[in-house]
Coordinates of C-alpha atoms in Angstrom, one line a residue:
X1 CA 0.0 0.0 0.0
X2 CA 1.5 3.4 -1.0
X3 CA 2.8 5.4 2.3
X4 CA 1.7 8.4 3.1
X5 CA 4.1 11.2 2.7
X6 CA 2.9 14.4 0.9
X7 CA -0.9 16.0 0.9
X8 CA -1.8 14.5 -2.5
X9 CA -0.9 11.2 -1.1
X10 CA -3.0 11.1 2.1
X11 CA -6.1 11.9 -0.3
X12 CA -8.0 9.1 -1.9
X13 CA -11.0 8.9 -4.1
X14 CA -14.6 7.6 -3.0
X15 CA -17.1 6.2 -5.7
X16 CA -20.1 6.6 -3.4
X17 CA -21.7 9.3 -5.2
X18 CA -20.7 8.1 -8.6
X19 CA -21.4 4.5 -8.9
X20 CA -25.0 4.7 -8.4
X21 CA -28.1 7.0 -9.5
X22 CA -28.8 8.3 -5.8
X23 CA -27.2 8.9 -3.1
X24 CA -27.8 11.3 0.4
X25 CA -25.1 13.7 -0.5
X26 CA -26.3 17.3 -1.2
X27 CA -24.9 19.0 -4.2
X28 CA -24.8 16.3 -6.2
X29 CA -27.6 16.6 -8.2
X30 CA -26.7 19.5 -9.9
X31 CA -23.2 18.5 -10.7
X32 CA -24.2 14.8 -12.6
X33 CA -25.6 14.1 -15.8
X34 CA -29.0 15.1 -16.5
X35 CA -29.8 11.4 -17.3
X36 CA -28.4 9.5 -14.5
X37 CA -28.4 6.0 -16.5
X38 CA -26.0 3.4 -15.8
X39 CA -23.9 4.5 -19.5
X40 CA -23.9 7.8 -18.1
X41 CA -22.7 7.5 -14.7
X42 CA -20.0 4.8 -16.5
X43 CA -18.8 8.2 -17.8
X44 CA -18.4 10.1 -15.7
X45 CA -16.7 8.2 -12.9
X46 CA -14.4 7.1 -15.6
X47 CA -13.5 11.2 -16.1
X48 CA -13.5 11.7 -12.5
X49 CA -10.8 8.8 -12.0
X50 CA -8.7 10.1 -15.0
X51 CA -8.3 13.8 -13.4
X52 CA -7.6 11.9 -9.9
X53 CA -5.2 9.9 -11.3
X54 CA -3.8 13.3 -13.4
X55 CA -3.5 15.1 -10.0
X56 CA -1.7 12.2 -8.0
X57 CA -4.0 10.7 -6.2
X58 CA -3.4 7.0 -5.9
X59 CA -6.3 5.4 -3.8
X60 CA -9.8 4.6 -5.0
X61 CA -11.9 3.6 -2.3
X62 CA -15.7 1.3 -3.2
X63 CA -17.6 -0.6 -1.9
X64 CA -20.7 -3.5 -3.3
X65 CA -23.5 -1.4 -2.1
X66 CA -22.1 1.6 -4.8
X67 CA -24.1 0.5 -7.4
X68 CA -22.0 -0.2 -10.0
X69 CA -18.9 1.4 -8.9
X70 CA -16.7 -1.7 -8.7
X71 CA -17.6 -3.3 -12.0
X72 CA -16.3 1.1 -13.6
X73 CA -13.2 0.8 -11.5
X74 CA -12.7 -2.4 -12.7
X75 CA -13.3 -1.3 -16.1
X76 CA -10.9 1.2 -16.0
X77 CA -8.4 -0.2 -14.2
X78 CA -8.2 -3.0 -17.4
X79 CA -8.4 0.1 -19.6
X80 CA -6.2 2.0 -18.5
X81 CA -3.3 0.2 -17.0
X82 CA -3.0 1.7 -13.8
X83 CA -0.4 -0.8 -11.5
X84 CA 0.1 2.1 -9.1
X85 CA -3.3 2.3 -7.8
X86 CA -4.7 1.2 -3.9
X87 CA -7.7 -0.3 -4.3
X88 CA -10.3 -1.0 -0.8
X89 CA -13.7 -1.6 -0.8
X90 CA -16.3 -3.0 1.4
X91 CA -19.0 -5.7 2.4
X92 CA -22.0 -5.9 4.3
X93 CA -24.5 -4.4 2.8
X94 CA -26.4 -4.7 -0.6
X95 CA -27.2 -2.3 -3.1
X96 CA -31.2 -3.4 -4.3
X97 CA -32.6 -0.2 -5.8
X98 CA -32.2 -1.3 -9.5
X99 CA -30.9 1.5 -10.3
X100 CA -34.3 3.9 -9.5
X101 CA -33.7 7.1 -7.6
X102 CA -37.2 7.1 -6.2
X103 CA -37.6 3.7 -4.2
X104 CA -38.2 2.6 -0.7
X105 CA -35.0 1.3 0.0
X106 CA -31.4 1.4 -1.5
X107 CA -29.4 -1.0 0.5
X108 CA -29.7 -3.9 2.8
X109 CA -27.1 -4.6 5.9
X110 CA -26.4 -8.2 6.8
X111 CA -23.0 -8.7 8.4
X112 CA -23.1 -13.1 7.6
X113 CA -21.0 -15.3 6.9
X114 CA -23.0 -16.0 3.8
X115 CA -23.0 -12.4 2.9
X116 CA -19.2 -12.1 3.1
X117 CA -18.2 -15.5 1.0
X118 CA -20.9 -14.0 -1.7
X119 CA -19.6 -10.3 -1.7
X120 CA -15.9 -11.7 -1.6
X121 CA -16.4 -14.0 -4.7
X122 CA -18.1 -10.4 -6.1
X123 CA -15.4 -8.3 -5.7
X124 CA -12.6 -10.5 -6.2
X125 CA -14.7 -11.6 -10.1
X126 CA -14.5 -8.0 -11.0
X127 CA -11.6 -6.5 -8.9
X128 CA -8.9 -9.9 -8.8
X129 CA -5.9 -9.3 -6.8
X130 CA -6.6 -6.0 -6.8
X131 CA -8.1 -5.7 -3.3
X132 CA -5.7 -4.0 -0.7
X133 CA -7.9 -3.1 1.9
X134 CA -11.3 -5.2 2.7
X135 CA -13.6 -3.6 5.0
X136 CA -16.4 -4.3 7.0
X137 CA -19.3 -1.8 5.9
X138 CA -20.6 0.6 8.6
X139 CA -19.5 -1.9 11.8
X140 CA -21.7 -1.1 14.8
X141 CA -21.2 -2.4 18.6
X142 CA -24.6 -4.2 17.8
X143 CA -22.4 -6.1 14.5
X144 CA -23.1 -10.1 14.7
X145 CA -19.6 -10.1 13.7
X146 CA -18.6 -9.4 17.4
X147 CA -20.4 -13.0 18.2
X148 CA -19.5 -14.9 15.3
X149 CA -16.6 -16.6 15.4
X150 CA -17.1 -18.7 12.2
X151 CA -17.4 -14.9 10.5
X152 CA -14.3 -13.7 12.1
X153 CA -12.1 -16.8 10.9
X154 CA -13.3 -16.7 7.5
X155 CA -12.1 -13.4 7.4
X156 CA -8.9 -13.8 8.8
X157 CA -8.4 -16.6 5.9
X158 CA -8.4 -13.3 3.8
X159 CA -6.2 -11.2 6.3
X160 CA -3.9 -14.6 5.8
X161 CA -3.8 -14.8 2.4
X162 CA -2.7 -10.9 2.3
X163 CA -5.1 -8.5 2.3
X164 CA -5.5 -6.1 4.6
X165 CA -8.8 -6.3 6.4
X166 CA -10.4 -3.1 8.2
X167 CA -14.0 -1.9 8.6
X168 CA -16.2 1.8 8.1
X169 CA -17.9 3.2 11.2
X170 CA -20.8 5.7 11.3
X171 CA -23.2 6.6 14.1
X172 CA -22.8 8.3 17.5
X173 CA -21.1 5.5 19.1
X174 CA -18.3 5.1 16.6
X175 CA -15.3 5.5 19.1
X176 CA -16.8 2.4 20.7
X177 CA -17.1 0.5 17.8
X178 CA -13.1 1.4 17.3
X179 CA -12.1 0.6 20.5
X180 CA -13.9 -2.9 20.7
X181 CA -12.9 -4.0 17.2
X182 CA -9.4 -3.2 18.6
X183 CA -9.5 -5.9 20.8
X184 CA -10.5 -8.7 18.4
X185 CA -7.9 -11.3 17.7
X186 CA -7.8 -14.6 16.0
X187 CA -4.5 -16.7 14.9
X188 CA -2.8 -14.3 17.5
X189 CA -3.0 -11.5 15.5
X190 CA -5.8 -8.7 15.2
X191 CA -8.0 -8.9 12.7
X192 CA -8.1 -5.7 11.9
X193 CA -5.8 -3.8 10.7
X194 CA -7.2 -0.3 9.2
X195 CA -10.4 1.5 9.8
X196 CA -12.4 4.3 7.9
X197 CA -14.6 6.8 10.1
X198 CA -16.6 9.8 9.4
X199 CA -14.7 12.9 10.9
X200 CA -15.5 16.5 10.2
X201 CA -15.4 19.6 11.6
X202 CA -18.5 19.5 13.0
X203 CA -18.6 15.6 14.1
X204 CA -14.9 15.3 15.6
X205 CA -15.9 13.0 18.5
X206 CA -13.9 10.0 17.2
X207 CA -11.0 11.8 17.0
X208 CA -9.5 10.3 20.2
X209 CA -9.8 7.0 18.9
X210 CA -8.2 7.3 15.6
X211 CA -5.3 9.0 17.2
X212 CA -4.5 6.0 19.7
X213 CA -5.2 3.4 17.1
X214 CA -3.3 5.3 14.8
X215 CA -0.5 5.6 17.2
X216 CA -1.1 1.5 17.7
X217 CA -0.5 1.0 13.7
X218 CA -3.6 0.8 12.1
X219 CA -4.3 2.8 9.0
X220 CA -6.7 5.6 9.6
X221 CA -9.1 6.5 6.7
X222 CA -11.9 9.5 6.7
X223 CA -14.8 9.5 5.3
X224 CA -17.8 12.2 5.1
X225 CA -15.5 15.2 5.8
X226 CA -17.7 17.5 4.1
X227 CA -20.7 15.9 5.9
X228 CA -22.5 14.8 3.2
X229 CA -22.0 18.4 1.6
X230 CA -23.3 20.3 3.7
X231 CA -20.5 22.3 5.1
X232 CA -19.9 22.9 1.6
X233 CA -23.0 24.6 0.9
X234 CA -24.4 25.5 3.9
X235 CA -21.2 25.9 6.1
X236 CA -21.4 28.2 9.8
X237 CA -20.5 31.5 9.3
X238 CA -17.3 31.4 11.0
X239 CA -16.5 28.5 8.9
X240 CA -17.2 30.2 5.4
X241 CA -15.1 33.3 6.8
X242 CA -11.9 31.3 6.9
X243 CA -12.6 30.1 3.2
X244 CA -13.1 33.5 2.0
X245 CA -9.6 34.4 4.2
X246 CA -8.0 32.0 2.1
X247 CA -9.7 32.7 -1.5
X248 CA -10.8 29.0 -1.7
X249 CA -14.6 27.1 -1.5
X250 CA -15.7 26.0 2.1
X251 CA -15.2 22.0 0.6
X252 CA -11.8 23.0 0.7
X253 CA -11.5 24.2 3.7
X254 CA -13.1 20.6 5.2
X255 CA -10.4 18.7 4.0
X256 CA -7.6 20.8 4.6
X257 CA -9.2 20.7 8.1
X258 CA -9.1 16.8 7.7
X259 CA -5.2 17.0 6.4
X260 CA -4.3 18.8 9.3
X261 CA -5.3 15.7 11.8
X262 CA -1.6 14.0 12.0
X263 CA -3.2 10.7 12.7
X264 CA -5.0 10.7 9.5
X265 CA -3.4 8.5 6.6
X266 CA -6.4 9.0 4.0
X267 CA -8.6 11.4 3.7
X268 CA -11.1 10.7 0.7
X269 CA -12.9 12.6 -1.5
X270 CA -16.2 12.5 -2.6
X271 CA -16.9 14.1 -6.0
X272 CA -19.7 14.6 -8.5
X273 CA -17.9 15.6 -11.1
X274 CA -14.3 16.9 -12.1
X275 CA -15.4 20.4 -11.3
X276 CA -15.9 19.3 -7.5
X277 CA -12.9 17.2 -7.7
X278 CA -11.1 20.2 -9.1
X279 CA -12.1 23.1 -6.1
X280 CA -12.0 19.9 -3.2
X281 CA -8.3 19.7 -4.4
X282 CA -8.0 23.7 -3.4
X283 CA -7.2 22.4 0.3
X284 CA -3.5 21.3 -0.9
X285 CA -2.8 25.1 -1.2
X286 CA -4.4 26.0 2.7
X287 CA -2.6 26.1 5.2
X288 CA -4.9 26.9 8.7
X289 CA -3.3 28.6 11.3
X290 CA -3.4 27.6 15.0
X291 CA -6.0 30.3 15.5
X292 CA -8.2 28.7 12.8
X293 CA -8.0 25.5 13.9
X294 CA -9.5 26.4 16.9
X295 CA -12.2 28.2 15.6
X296 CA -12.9 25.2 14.0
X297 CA -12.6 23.2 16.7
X298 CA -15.6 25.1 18.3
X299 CA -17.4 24.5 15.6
X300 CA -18.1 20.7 16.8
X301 CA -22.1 19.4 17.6
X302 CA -23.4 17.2 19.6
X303 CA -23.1 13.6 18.4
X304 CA -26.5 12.2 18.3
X305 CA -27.9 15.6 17.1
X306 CA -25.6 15.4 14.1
X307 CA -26.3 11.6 13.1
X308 CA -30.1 12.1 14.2
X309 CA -30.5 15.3 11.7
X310 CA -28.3 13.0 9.1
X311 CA -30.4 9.9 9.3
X312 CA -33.1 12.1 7.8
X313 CA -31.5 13.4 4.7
X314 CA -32.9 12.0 1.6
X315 CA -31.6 9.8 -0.9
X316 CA -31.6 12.1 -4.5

């Protein structure tokens, strides 16, 4: 896996708002194709990987519940070439919407052991050897896998064979969901070995966590650091003032924010479209100062209240 050593290189690219029609993100609409059909979105995440991979970023992070995104980065790794490229993705949960924006439900959660050994054989059709990070997707205290032990083994067959296993966390409760997935162990090693948590400015809390494992030598990854776009378009005021003070977009300004955690080995990126990519890749020229760091520090909420007022944004 490519070590972290410049800005460029602690930024990697997510596919969860181009490798299906809809997703919870807000400013997305406006920024894809006017027909969102599979062709199209093909397209475009193809363009978006291309400027990425122009720019120097090096990780592509997926997952089975995108939609299609791991059958186009698949595609274009095989067109393209690309040997230099970190690949991780996910399983757990299961993308059923068919491709329809308007429907009921979008994905289904089942952390199995069937749902692992059919997800594995998934990704590893399309992606091969490709694979260097495996994750559990969105691993909560109330996980089966905690109680499974047949789970956990199967999965350390895949640790054992090379791959580096780690897991996502969201909810209010992440830092516990870190700090007891710490503890597992089977073989006499962990089993996990990397993990990807949302962390923003204004939901820090499991900060702590991902310093110490960090510290411990797991691979720290961030997700959601624009929360779902809404500090880019709707940022606090004292937020928006420090990206006018630096002539950059507020998305810029929550990921430099991101960068600046030492702890943080990945921070990835979310785009729509090459436009986004293009002012999201403005926080490699900010530098915050101590004093704006702290401003933004105080810019944290209250847990719940931020993944209570998330749970209700709408898929589009």
């Amino acid at each position: 896996m490519i070590p972290a050593q410049n800005p460029v290189q602690r930024l990697g690219l997510g596919l969860a708002a181009l490798g299906r029609p809809a997703y919870i993100n807000v400013g997305r609409t406006e920024a894809l194709p006017q027909q969102r059909t599979a062709q199209a979105m093909k397209e475009r995440t193809r363009a978006v990987l291309d400027a990425a991979y122009a720019r120097g970023i090096r990780w592509v992070d997926t997952a089975r519940s995108y939609g299609s995104a791991e059958q186009f980065l698949a595609d274009w790794l095989g067109e393209r070439g690309h040997a230099d490229v970190t690949v991780s993705s996910k399983w757990g949960y299961a993308y059923v919407a068919q491709w329809r924006i308007e429907t009921e439900v979008h994905e289904v959660k089942e952390h199995s052991l069937e749902r692992l050994r059919s997800q594995w054989a998934e990704t590893r059709t399309l992606l091969g050897d490709r694979i260097d990070l495996y994750q559990v997707h969105s691993l909560t205290g109330s996980s089966p896998l905690f109680e499974d032990l047949e789970l956990q083994h199967e999965l350390a067959r895949i640790r054992d064979a090379g791959v580096r296993l780690g897991f996502s966390t969201s909810g209010a409760a992440q830092a516990e969901s870190v700090e007891r997935a710490w503890e597992l162990e089977i073989g006499g090693s962990q089993l996990f070995s990397a993990v990807q948590s949302t962390w923003n400015t204004t939901e820090p809390s499991v900060g702590r966590v991902l310093n110490e494992v960090h510290t411990g030598g797991w691979r720290v990854l961030l997700k959601e650091t624009m929360a779902n776009g809404r500090l880019a378009l709707d940022p606090p005021e004292e937020f928006a003032a420090i990206a006018r003070g630096h002539g950059v977009g507020p998305d810029a300004i929550a990921i430099a924010h991101a960068l600046a955690q030492p702890w943080a080995d990945v921070v990835l990126l979310g785009p729509a479209s090459v436009e986004q990519l293009e002012t999201n890749l403005d926080a490699l020229n900010v530098e915050l100062t101590d004093q704006e760091l702290g401003t933004l520090a105080s810019l944290a909420r209250d847990a719940a209240t931020y993944w209570g007022e998330r749970s209700e944004m709408p898929w589009h």
